[in-house]
XYZ file of C-alpha atoms in Angstrom:
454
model
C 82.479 111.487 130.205
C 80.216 112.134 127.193
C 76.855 111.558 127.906
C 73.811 112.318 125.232
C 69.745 112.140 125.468
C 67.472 112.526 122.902
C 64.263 113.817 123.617
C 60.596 114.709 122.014
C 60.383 116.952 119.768
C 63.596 116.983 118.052
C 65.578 118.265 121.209
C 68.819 117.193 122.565
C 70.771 117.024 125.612
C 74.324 116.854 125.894
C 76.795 117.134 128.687
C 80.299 116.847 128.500
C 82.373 116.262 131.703
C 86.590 116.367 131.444
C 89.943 116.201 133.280
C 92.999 116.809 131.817
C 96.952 116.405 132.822
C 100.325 117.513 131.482
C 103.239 117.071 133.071
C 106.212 118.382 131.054
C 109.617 117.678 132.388
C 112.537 119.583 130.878
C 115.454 120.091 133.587
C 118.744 120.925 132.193
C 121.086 122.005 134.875
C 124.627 123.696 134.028
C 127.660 124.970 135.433
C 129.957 127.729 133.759
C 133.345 127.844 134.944
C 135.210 130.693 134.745
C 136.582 129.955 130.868
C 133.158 129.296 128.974
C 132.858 131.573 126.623
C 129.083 132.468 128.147
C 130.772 133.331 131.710
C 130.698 136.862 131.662
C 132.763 136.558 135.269
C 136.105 134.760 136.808
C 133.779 132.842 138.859
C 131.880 129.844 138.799
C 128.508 130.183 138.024
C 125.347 126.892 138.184
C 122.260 127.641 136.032
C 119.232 126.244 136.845
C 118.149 125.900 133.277
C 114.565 124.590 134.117
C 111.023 124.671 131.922
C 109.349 122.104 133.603
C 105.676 122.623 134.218
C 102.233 120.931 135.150
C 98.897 121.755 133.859
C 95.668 120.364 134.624
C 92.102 121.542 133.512
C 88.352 120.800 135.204
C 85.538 121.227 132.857
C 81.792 120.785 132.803
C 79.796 121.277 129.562
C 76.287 121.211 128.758
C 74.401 121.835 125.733
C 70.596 121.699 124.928
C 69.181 121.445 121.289
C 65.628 122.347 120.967
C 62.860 123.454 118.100
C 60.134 125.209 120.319
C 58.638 125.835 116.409
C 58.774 124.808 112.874
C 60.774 128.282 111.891
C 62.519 128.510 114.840
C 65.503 126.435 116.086
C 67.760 126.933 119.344
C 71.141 125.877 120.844
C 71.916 126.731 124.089
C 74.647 125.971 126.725
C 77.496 126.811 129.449
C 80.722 125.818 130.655
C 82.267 125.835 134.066
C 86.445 125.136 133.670
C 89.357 125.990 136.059
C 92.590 125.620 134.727
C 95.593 125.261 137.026
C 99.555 125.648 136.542
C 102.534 124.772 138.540
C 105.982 125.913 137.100
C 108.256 127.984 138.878
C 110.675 128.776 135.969
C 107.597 130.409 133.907
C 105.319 132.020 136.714
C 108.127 132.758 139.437
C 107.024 133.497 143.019
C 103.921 133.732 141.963
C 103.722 130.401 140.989
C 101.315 128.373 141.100
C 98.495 130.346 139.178
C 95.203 129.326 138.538
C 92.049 130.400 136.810
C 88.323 129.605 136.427
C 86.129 130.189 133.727
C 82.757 130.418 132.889
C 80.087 130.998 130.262
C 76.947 131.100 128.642
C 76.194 130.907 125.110
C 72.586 130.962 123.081
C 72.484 131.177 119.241
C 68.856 130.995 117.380
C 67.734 130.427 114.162
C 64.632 131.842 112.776
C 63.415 131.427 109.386
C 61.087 134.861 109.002
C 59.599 133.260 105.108
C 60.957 131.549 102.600
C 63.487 133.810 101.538
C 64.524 135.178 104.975
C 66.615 133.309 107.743
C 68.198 135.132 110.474
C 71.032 133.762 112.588
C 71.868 135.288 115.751
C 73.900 134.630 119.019
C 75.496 135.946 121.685
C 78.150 134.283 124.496
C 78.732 135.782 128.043
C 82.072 134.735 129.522
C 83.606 135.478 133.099
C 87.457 135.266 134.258
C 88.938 135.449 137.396
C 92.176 136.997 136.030
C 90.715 139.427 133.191
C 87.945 141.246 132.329
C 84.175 139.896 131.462
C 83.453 139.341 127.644
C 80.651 139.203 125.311
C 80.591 138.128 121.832
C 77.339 138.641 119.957
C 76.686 137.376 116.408
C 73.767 138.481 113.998
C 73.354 137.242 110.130
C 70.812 137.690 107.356
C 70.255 135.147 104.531
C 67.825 136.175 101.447
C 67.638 133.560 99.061
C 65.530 134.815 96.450
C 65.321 131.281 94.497
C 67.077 128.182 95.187
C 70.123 128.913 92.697
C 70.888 131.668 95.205
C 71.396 132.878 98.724
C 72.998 136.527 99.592
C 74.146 136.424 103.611
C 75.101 139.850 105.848
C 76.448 139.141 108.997
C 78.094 140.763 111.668
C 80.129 139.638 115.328
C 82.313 140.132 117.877
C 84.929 138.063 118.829
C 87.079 138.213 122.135
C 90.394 136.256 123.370
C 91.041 136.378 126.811
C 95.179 136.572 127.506
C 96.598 132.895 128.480
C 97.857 132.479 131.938
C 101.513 132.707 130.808
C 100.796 135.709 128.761
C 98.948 137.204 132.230
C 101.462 136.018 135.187
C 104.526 135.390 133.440
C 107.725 135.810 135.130
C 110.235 133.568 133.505
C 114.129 133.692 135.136
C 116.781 131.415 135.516
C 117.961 131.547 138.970
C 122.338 131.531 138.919
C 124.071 130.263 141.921
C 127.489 132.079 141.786
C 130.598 131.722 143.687
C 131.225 134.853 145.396
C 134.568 133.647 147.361
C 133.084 130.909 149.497
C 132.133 128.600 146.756
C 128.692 127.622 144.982
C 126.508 126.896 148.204
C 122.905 126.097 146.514
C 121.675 129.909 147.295
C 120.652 132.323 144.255
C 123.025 135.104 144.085
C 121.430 136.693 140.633
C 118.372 135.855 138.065
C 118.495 135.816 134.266
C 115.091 137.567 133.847
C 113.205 136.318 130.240
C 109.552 137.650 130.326
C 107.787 139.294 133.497
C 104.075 140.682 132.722
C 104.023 144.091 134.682
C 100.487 144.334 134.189
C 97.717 141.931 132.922
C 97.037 142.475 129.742
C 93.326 143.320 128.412
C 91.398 140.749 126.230
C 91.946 141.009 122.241
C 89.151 141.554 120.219
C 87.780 141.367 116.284
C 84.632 142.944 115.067
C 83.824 141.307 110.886
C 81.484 142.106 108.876
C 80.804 139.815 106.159
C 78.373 140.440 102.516
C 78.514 136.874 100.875
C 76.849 135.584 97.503
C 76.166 131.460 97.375
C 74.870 130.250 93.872
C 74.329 126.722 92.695
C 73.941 126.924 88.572
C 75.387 123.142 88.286
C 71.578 122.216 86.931
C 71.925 125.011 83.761
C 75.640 124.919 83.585
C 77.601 122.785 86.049
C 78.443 125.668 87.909
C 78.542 127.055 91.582
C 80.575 128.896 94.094
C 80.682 130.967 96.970
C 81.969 134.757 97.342
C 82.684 137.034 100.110
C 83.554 140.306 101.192
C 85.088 140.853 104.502
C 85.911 143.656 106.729
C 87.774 143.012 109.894
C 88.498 145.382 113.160
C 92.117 143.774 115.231
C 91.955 145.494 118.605
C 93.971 145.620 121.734
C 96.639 142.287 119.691
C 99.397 141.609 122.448
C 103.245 141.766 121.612
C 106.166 141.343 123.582
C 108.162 144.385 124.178
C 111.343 144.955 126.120
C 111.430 146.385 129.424
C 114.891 145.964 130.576
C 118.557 145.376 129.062
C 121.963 145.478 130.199
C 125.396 144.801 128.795
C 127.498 141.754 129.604
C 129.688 143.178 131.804
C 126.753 144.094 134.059
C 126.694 140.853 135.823
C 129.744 141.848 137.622
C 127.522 144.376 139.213
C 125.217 141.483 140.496
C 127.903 139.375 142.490
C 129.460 142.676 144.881
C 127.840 143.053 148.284
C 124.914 143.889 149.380
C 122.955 142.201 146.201
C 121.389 145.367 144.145
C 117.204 145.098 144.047
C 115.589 143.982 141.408
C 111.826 143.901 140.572
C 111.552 139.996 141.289
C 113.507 140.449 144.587
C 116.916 139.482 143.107
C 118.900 141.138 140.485
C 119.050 142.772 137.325
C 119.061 140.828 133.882
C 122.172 140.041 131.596
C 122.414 139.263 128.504
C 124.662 136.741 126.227
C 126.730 139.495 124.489
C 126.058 138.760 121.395
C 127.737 140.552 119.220
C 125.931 140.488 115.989
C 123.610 143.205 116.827
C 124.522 146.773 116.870
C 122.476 147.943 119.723
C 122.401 146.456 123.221
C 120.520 143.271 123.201
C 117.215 143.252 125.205
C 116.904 140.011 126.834
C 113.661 140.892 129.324
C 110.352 141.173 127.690
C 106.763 142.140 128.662
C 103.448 142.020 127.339
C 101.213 144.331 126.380
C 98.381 145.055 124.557
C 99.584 147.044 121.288
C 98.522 146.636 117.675
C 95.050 147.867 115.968
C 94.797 146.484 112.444
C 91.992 146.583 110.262
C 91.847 143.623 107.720
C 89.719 143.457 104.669
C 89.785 141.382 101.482
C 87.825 139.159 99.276
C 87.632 135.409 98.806
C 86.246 133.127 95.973
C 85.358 129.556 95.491
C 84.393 127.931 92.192
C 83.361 124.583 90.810
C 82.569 123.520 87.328
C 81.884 119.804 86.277
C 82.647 119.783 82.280
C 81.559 116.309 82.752
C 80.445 113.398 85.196
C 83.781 112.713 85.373
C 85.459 115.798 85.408
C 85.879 118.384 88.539
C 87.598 122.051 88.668
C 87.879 123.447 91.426
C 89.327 127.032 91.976
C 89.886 129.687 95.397
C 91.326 133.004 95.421
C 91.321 135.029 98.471
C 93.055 138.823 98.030
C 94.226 140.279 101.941
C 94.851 144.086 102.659
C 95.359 145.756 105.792
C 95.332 149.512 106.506
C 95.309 151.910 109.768
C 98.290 149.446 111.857
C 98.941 151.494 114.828
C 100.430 151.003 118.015
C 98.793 151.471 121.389
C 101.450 152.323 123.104
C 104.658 153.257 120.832
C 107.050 154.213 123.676
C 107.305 150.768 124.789
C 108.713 149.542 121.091
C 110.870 153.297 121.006
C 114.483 152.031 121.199
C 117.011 151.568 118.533
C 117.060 148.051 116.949
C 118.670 146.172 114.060
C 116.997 143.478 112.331
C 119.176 141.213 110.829
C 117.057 138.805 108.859
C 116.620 136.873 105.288
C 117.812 140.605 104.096
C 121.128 141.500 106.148
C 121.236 144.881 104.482
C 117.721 146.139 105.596
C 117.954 147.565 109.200
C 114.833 148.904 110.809
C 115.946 152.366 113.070
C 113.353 151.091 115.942
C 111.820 148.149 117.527
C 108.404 150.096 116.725
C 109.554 150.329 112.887
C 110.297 146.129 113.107
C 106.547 145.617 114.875
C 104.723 147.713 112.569
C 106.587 145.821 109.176
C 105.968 142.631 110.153
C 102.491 143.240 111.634
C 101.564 145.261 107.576
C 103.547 141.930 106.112
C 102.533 139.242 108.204
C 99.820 137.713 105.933
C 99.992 136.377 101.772
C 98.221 139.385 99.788
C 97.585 136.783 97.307
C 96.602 133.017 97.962
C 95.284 131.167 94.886
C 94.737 127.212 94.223
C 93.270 125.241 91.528
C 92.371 121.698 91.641
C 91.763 119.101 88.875
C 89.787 116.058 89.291
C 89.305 113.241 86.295
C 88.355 109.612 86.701
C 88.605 107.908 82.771
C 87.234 105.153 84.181
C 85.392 104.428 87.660
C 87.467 102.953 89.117
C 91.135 105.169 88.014
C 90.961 108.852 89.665
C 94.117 111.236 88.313
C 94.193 114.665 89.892
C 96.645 117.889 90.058
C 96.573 120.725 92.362
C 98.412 124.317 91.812
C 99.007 126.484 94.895
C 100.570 129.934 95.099
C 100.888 132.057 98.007
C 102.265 135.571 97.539
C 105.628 136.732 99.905
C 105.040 136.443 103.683
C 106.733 138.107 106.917
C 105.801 135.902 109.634
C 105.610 137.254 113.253
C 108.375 137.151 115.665
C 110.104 133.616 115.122
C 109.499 133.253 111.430
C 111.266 135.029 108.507
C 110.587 137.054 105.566
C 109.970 134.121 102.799
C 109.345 134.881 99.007
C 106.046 133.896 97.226
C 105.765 130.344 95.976
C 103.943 128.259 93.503
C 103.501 124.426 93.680
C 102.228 121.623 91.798
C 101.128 118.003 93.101
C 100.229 115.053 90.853
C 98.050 112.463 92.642
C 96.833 109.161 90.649
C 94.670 106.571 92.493
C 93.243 102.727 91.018
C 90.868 101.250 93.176
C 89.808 97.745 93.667
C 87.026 95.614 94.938
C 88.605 92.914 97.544
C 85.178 90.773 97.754
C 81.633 91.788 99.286
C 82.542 93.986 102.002
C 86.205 95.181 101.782
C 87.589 97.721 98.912
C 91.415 98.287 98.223
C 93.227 101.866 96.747
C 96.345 102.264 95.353
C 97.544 105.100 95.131
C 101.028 107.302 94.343
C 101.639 111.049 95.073
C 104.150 113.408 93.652
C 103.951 116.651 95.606
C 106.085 119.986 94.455
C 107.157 118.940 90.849
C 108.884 122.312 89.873
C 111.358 124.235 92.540
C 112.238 124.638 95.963
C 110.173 126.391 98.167
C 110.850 127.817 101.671
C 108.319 127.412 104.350
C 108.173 129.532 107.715
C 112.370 129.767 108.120
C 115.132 130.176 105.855
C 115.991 126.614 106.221
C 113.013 124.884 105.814
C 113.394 124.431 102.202
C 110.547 122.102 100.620
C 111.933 119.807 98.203
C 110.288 117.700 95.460
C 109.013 114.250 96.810
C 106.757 111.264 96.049
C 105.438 108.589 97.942
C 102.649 105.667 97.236
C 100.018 104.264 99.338
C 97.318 101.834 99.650
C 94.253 101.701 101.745
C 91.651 99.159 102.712
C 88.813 99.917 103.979
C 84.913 98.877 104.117
């Protein structure tokens, strides 16, 4: 329910009123006799191979626009949301979880003169399962003439763990056959992820010095620069808390049952054999990586004519004092086998830290090319590079990358009220290009279109 009223004096009142519902079913149950080659024992074994879940969220929004003065205009609002979860193979006996959110947000703008408008804002949220938040916002815009504005601004940003990421404990339950058969009881758990502790909320402090100029009157030119510094506090990562060998399963299935944190047993693994050290197969979470982040980015237009465009962005990224919080819990020896099978990492901590410093292009550039010859043919082609990239966790280290597209467009007057475009697209024209993994490789294609619209 979306329900808006306008009223005097340019103010407006808006509330926003929502219920939402997953249900996810994903049930894959599995039994390992004695020979599979994942059956670490000479006994049967049933997995309960299970990530089904259900999710459902409760919101109230409101908002109120107002202009108590000519210089001076105001947003405020709040939101009251409770979020809920029910999944027993992600949140384990604690399952379900719940929790409810609110907050309270006011931003202002104030124009002091002509030259000088001041932005500021500030937004107050509580959790029940983490700690209370506040992000405050200030900017300053001088605009000596119209050609030009110069902006300083500073904030805070905070994000609050997910649910999963604060009550996780994710385990297949195994149902083995200890003599007497498989008699629906769990015998052992295959522990994935258990969050010992709840993590604390992540945080970014920027500071941004920006230059806005609009020259397109004496020279078809204008663009937008900035300079940004960036504080990354408290950024969560998974670390490993427990791992066994193969054979340790066989310790699971004598009598009485061993303990194990979630009230069942310890963890196995797969054993894999392509890793040199033991492979950790039970994660946590925990607040670990400080990162500062600075850099530059650049936007520029030119018109050469009234039928020409160029448009160009560069943004340059650098990082410096990556640290981790709490090093122990990444101190064990790890190999990375990767896009490079002959670079190995001595630590888990060595792994973090190199794909944390690499995790971002140092270089992204793009240039885009806009000509209609006539009004009613457009012809266009963008360039694109991004420099090499380690992406976190899941991805891989990729090489740097340049692309071309071609895009050519006729349109077409249908009668009074309806317009046609035809259109035809040739994106990548030059190599291969791998994006996020290994194998996805981005290959040369084209396609054509049309669209009719009013």
């Amino acid at each position: 329910v979306d329900w808006e009223h306008e009223l005097d004096n340019e103010e407006q009142l808006k509330v926003l009123a929502y219920v939402q519902q997953l249900e996810h079913k994903d049930d894959f149950p599995t039994l390992l006799d004695p020979a599979h080659p994942d059956n670490p024992i000479g006994a049967d074994i049933f997995v309960d191979f299970s990530r089904s879940r259900e999710e459902r969220r409760y919101a109230v929004e409101l908002q109120h626009l107002l202009r108590p003065h000519d210089d001076l205009r105001m947003v405020w609002g709040g939101e009251l949301r409770r979020d809920e979860a029910d999944s027993r193979s992600l949140f384990g006996p604690g399952n379900p979880v719940d929790n409810t959110l609110f907050r309270i947000f006011a931003n202002a703008e104030w124009r002091l003169t002509q030259e000088f408008l001041v932005n500021a804002g500030v937004m107050l949220e509580d959790y029940d399962l983490y700690e209370s938040a506040i992000s405050p916002r200030l900017a300053l815009s001088y605009s000596p003439s119209a050609s030009h504005t110069f902006r300083v601004s500073a904030s805070r940003s905070v994000r609050a763990p997910s649910m999963q990421e604060a009550r996780a404990d994710e385990y297949f339950p195994l149902d083995i056959d200890l003599g007497a058969g498989l008699d629906g009881e769990i015998d052992a758990i295959f522990q994935d992820a258990r969050s010992e502790i709840v993590p604390d909320n992540e945080t970014v402090d920027a500071l941004e010095l920006g230059w806005l100029f609009d020259l397109s009157v004496e020279s078809g030119l204008r663009g937008d620069i900035k300079l940004f510094y960036e504080r990354y506090r408290k950024m969560l990562v998974d670390y490993p808390y427990g791992y066994t060998g193969r054979d340790d399963l066989g310790a699971c299935v004598t009598s009485p049952l061993p303990p194990a944190p979630s009230g069942y047993c310890v963890n196995i693994n797969d054993g894999s054999s392509n890793l040199d050290e033991p492979n950790p197969v039970t994660y946590g979470i925990a607040n670990q990586i400080d990162l500062d982040f600075y850099g530059i980015e650049a936007t520029l237009e030119i018109r050469p004519s009234h039928r020409s465009r160029v448009i160009g962005s560069y943004t340059l990224n650098r990082s410096r004092n990556l640290d981790a919080r709490n090093p122990a819990l990444l101190d064990y020896n790890y190999s990375d086998f990767g896009l490079d099978p002959f670079r190995q990492d001595p630590t888990l901590l060595a792994k973090v830290k190199r794909e944390w410093g690499q995790s971002y292009p140092s270089h992204i550039f793009s240039l885009l090319g806009i000509l209609r010859p006539t009004p009613d043919v457009t012809l266009s082609a963008s360039i694109y590079h991004l420099s090499d990239t380690q992406f976190l966790e899941v991805g891989d280290d990729l090489p740097g990358y340049t692309r071309l597209d071609l895009r050519a467009a006729y349109r077409m007057r249908l009668d009074d009220k309806w317009q046609a475009e035809v259109y035809g697209v040739v994106q990548n024209t030059g190599s291969d290009y791998l994006d996020f993994e290994q194998f996805n490789s981005f290959e040369t294609r084209a396609f054509a279109g049309i669209k009719i619209y009013q």
